[in-house]
Coordinates of C-alpha atoms in Angstrom, one line a residue:
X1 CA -34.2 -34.0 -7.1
X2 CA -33.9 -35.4 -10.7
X3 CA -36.2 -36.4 -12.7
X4 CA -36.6 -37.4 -16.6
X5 CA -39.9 -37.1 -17.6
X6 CA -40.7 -38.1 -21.8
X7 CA -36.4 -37.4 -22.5
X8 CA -36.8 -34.2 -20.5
X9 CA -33.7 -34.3 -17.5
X10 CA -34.7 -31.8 -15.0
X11 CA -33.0 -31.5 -11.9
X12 CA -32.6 -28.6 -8.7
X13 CA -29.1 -27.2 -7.9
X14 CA -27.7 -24.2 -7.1
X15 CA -24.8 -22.1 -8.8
X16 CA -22.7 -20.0 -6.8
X17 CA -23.2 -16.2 -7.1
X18 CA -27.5 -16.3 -8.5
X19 CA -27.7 -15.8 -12.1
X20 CA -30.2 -16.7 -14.7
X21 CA -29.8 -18.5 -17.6
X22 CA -31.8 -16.2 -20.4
X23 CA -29.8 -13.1 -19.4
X24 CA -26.2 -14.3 -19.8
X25 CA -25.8 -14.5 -23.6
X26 CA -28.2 -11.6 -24.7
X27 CA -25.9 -9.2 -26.6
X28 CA -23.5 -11.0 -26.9
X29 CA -21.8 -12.7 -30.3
X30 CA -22.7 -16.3 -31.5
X31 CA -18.9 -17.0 -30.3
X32 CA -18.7 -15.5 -27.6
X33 CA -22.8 -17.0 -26.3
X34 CA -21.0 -20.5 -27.4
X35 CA -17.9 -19.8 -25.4
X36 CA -20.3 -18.8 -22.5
X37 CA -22.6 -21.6 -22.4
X38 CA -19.6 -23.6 -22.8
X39 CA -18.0 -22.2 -19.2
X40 CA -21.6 -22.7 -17.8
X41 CA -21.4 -26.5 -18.6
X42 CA -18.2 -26.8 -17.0
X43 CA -19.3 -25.1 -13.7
X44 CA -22.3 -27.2 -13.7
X45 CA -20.4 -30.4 -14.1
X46 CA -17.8 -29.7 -11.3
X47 CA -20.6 -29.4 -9.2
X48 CA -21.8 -32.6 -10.4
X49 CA -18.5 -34.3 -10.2
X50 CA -18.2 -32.8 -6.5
X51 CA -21.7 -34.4 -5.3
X52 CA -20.7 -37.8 -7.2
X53 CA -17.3 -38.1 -4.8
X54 CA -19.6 -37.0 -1.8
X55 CA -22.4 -39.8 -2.5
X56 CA -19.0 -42.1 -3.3
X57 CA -18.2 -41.8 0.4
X58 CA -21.2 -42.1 1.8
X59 CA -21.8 -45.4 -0.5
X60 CA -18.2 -46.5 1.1
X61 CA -19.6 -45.6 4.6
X62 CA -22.6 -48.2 3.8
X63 CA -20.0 -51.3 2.4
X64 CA -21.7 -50.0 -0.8
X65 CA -18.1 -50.4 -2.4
X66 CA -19.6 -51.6 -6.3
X67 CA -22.0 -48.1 -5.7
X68 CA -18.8 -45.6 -4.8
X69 CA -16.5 -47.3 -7.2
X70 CA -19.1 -46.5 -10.0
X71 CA -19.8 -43.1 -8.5
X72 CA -16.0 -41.9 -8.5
X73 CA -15.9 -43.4 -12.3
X74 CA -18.8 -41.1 -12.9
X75 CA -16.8 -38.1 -11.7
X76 CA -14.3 -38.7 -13.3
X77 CA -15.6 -39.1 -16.7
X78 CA -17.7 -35.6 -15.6
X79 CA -14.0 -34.5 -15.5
X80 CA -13.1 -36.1 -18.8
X81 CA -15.8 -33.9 -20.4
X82 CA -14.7 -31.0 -18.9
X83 CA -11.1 -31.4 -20.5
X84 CA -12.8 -31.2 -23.8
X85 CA -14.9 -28.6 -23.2
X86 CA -11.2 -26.8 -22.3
X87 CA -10.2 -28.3 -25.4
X88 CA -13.1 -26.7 -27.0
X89 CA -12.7 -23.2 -25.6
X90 CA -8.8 -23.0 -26.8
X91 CA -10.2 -23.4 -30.5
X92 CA -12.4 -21.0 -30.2
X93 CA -9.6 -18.3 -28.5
X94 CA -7.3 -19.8 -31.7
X95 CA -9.9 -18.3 -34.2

């Protein structure tokens, strides 16, 4: 469920194959935690983008066609983002 409570945005999902957060940039370089956290935003936002074209079809299912319409645009600007964290990613392997 999401919430946003004083700016906060919380939310429950899962991620395939359990890890935490804290333990995944530990030792590692400031580059290399960026490039990390970087991957983990584009993980998180396919699973995003996946549950905003489910919802999209379920919206079409109830004549909601204004709702899915809006819900596909979301995924695809969830995929927009992702091509710039991509983008993102190659200028960090080019340094």
């Amino acid at each position: 469920m999401s919430s946003d409570q004083g700016g906060k945005h919380s939310h429950e999902h899962s991620h395939s194959g359990g890890h935490d957060h804290q333990g995944e940039t530990g030792a590692l370089s400031e580059r290399d935690k960026l490039r990390k956290m970087i991957e983990h935003w584009i993980e998180h936002n396919l699973e995003h983008a996946n549950s905003f074209e489910q919802w999209a079809g379920r919206a079409d299912t109830l004549g909601e066609t204004e709702v899915a319409a809006l819900l596909r645009q979301a995924a695809a600007d969830m995929n927009r983002l992702n091509r710039n964290f991509d983008h993102a990613i190659s200028h960090l392997a080019a340094e």
